[in-house]
C-alpha positions as MATLAB code, in Angstrom:
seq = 'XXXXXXXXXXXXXXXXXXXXXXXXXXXXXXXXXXXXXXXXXXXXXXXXXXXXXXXXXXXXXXXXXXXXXXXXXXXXXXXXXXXXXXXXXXXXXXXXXXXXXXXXXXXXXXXXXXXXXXXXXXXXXXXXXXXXXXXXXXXXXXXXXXXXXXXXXXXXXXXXXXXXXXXXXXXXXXXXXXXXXXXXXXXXXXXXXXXXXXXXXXXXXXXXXXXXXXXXXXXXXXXXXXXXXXXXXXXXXXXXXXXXXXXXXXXXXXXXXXXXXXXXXXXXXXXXXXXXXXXXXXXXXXXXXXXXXXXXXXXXXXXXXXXXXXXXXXXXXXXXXXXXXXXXXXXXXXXXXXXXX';
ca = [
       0.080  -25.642  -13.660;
      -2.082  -23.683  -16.137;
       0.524  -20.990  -16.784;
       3.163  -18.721  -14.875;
       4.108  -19.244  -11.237;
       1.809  -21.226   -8.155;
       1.500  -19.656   -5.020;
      -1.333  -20.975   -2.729;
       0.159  -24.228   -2.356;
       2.676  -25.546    0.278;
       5.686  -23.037    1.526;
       8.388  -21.232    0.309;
      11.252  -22.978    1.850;
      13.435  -19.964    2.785;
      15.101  -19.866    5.864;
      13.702  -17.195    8.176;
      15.427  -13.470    8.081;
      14.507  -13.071   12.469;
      11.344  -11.706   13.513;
      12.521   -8.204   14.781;
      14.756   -7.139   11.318;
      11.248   -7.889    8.937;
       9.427   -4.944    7.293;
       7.556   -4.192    4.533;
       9.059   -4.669    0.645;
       9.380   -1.331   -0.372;
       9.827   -0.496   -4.731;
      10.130    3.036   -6.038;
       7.858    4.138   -9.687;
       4.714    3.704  -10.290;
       2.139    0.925   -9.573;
       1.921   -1.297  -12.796;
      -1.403   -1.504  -13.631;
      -2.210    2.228  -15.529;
       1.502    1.740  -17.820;
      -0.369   -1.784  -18.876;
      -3.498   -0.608  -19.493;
      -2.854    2.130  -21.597;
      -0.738   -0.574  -23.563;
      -3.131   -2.909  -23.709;
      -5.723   -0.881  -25.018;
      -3.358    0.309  -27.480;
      -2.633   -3.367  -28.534;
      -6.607   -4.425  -27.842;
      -8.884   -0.892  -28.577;
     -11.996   -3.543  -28.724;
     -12.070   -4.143  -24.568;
     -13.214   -0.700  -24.469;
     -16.386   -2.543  -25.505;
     -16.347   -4.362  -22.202;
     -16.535   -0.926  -19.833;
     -19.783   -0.654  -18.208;
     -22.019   -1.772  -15.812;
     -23.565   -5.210  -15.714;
     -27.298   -6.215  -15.298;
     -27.221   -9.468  -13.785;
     -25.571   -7.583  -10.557;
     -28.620   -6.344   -9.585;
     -30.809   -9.596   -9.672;
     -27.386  -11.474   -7.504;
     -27.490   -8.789   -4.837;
     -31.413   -9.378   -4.489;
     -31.421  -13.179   -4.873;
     -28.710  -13.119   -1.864;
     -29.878  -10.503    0.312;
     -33.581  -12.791    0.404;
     -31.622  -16.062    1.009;
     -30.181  -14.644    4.057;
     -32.890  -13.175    5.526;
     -35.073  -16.331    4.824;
     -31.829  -18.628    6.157;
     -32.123  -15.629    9.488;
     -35.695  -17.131    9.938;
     -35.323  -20.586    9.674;
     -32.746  -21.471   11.573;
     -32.772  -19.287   14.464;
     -34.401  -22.453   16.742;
     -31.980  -25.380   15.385;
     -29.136  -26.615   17.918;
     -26.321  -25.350   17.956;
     -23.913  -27.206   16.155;
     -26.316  -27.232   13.208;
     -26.774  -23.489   13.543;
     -23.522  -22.531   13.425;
     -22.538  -24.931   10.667;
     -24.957  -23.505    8.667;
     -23.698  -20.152    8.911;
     -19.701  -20.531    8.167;
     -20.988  -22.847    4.824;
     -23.781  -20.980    3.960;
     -23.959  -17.623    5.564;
     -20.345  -16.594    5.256;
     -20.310  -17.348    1.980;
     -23.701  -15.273    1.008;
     -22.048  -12.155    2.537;
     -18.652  -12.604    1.469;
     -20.531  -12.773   -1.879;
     -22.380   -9.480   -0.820;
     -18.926   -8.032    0.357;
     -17.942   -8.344   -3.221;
     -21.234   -7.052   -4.787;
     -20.637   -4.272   -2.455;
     -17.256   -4.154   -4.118;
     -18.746   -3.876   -7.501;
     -21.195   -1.285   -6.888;
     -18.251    1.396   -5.565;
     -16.811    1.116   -8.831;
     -20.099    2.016  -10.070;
     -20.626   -1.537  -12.248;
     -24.081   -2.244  -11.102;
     -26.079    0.972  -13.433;
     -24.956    3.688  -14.864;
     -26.246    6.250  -12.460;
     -24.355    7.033   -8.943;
     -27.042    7.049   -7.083;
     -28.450    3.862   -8.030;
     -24.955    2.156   -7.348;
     -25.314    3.740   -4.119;
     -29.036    2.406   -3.211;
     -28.236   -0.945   -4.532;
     -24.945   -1.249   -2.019;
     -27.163   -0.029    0.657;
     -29.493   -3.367    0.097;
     -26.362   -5.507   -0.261;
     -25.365   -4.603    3.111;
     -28.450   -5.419    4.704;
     -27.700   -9.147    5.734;
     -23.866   -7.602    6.572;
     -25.910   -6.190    9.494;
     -23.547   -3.135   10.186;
     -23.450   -0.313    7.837;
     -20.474    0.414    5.836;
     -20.721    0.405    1.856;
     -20.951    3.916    1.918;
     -17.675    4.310    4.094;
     -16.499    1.646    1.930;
     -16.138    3.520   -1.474;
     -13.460    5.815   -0.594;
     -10.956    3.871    1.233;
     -10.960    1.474   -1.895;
     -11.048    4.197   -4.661;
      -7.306    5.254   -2.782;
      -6.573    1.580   -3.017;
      -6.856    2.182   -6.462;
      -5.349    5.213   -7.355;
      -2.508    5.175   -5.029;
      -1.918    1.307   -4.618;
       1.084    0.557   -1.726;
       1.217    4.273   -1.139;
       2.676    4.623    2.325;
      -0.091    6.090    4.528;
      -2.299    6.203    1.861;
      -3.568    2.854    0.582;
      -5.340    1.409    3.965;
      -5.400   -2.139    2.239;
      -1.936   -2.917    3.731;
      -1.108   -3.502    7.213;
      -0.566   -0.733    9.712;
       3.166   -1.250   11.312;
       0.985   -1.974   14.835;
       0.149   -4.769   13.001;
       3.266   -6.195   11.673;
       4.754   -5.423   15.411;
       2.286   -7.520   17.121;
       2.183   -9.979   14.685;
       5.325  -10.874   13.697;
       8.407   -8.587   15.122;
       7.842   -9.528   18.739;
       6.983  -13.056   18.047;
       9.648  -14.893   19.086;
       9.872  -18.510   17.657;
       8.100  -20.204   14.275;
       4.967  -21.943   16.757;
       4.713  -18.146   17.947;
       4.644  -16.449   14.768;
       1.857  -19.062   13.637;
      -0.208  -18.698   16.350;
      -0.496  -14.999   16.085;
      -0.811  -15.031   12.237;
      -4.233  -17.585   13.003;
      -5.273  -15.280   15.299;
      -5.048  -12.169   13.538;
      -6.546  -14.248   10.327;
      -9.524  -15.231   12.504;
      -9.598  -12.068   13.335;
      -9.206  -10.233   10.070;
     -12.800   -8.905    9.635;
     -11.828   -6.597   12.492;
      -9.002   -4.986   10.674;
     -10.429   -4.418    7.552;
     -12.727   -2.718    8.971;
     -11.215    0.092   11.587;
      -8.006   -0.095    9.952;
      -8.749    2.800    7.117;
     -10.913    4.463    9.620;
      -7.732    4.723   11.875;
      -5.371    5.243    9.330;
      -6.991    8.220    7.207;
     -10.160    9.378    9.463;
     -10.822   11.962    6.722;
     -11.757   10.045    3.999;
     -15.007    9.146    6.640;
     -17.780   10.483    4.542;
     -19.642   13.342    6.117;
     -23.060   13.891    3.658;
     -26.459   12.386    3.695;
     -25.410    9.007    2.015;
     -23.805    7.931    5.178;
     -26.886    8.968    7.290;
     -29.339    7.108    5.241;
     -26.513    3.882    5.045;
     -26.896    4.404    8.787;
     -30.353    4.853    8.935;
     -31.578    1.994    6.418;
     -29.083   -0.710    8.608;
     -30.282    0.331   11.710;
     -34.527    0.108   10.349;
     -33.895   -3.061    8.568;
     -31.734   -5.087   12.224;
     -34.360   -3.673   14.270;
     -37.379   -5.447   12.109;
     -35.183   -8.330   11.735;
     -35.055   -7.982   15.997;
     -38.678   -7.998   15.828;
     -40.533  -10.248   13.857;
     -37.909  -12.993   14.136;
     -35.556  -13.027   17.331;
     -31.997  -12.164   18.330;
     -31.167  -15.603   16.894;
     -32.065  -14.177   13.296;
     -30.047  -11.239   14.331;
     -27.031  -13.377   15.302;
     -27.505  -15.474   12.121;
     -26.234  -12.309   10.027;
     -23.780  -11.140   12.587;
     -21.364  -14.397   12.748;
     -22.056  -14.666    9.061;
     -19.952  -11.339    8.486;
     -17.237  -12.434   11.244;
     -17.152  -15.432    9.237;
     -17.417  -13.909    5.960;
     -14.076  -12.064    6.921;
     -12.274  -15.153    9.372;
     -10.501  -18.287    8.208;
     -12.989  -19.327    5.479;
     -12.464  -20.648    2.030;
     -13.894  -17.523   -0.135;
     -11.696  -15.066    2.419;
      -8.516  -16.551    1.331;
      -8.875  -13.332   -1.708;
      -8.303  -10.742    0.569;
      -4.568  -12.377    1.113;
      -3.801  -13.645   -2.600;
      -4.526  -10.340   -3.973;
      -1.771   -8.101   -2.821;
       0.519  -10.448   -0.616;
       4.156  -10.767   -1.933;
       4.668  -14.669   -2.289;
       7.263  -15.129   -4.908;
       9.281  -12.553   -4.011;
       8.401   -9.459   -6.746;
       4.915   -9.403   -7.466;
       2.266   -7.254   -5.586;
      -1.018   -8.478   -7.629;
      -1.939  -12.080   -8.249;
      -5.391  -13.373  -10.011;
      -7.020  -16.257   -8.864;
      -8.827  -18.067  -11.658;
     -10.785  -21.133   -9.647;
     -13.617  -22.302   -9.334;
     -14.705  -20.034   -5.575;
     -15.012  -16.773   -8.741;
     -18.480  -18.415   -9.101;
     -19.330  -16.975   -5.507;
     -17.237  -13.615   -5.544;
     -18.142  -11.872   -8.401;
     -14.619  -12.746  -10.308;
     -12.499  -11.120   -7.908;
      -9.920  -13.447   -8.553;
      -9.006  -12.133  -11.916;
      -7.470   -9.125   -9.648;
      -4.468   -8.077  -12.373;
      -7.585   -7.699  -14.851;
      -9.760   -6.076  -12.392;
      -6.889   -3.235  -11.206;
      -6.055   -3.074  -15.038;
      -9.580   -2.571  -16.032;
     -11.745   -1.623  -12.964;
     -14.492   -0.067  -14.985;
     -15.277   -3.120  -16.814;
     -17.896   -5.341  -14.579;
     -17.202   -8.953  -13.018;
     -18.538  -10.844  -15.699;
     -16.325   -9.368  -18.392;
     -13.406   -9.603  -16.468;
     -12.462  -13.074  -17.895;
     -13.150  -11.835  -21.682;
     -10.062   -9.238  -20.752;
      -7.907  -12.744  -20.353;
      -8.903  -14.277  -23.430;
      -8.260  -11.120  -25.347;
      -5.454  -10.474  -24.042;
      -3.619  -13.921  -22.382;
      -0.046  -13.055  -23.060;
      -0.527  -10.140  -20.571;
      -2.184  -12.148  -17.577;
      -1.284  -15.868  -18.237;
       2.626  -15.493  -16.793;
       2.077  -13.905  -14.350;
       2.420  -15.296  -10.790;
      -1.309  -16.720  -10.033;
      -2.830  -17.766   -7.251;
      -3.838  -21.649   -7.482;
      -5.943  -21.621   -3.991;
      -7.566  -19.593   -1.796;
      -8.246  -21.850    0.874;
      -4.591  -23.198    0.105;
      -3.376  -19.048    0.478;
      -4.058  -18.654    3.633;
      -2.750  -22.253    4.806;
       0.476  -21.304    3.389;
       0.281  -17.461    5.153;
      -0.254  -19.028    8.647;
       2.244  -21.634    8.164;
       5.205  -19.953    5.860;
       6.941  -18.762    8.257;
       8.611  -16.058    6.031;
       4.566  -14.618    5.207;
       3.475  -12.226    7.715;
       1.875   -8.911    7.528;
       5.102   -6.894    5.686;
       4.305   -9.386    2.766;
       3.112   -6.394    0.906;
       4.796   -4.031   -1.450;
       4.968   -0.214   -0.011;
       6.002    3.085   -2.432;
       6.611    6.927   -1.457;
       3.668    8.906   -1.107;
       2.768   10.903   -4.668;
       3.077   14.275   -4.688;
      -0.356   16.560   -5.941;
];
């Protein structure tokens, strides 16, 4: 292994606890990431040089956005089996990639100026083919601010969720079943889940009309000129994007306790190429106004923070493990008392 511990590979080996008793792993203090930064930076003052947005995001976002819309046209008349190959290899992975730009841009990495972030996300989305980057921003800013905050961070599973997936399952072939399914599935709770959870955060201002209004002018072109094949195209490359697919395998070996302490793992593979270095996750929540293609410089600077620590070894190998680990299961995630104001 290239340094601390492997997760992403094979199982656990613990026995299982009983599906009723599991719940979340709960730790009092504070998250860990603001305590390191602040001693990082008092260790390393020259990664303040990395802060800002990066260029290249810009050029990405457009070079993606026309792939998929010329990929919408051409295959909308090929069979079947080709079609829909070519989306989960292809398509899912273009708008997973645009998920991430998306990502980028509500930390405000993409120019300088809000509004630009903004109108840049809003082009990212288009091939994502329902509007959301401006719903988007808020949920994860809480992620950030307030990560494992009972009620308040929307990245971790709702208790529904843990219920149906895991307490009233009733043997291991049970349990796995419903953890494919609701993997599969995922897309779906990611995102009504913060929508459900904290309906306030919903923006209510012009942004989220025009988001609305620039989705809705751009599917019913795409409707248009080219068919409700092209329209499809987009469609099952989002459910894709979000299901059992290589590049989703980050939204579980992020945040999902595998070792038994830790509640943020980095990924440093090869599948970063395609997600706009989300894997380096512990550098991204230690430094999230410094843009993806910095993120690795904040490693190098800085290894004996980030290289033993528990890492992530596989995506496609996380969620493998998660459907088949029979201790895994949505209460793999670390949960804190809400901060008081």
């Amino acid at each position: 292994r290239a340094g601390g511990e492997e997760m992403g590979k094979g199982t656990r080996g613990k026995p299982s606890t009983g599906y009723g008793s599991r719940d979340f792993e709960f730790k009092d203090g504070e998250e860990p990431h603001a305590s390191r930064k602040i001693e990082i930076l008092g260790k390393y003052p020259a990664i303040k040089k990395l802060m800002g947005p990066e260029p290249l995001t810009k050029y990405t976002v457009a070079a993606t956005v026309a792939f998929q819309v010329c990929a919408a046209a051409a295959t909308r008349d090929w069979s079947w089996p080709a079609y829909l190959a070519f989306i989960y290899v292809a398509g899912a992975t273009a708008n997973h990639s645009l998920f991430l730009a998306i990502h980028e841009l509500s930390h405000n990495l993409g120019f300088k100026s809000v509004t630009a972030n903004k109108l840049l996300g809003m082009v990212a989305n288009l091939p994502i083919g329902i509007p959301y980057c401006i719903t988007f921003k808020p949920y994860h800013m809480e992620h950030h601010r307030y990560q494992g905050e009972n009620g308040v961070d929307t990245d971790i599973p709702t208790e529904i969720e843990g219920w149906f997936v895991t307490r009233t399952a009733t043997c291991y072939i049970d349990h796995t079943v419903r953890k494919f399914v609701f993997m599969f599935c995922q897309i779906f709770a990611y995102a009504f889940r913060p929508m459900l959870v904290k309906p306030e955060l919903v923006p209510k201002d012009g942004w989220i009309v025009l988001n609305w209004a620039v989705q809705i002018a751009f599917d019913a072109t795409l409707l248009h000129f080219f068919g409700v094949n092209a329209m499809l195209y987009l469609l099952l490359s989002t459910f894709f994007a979000g299901s059992i697919h290589p590049t989703a395998g980050h939204f579980l070996a992020e945040h999902y306790v595998v070792e038994g302490k830790t509640e943020t793992y980095s990924y440093y593979g090869p599948l970063n190429y395609l997600a706009y270095n989300v894997g380096y996750h512990n550098e991204h929540h230690d430094f999230p106004n410094i843009a993806w293609r910095n993120l690795p410089k904040v490693r190098e600077i800085a290894p004996e923070y980030y290289n033993d620590l528990p890492q992530c070894k596989s995506w496609p190998g996380m969620i493998v493990q998660y459907i088949f680990d029979d201790n895994l299961g949505p209460f793999s995630r670390v949960k804190r008392g809400v901060k008081s104001n």
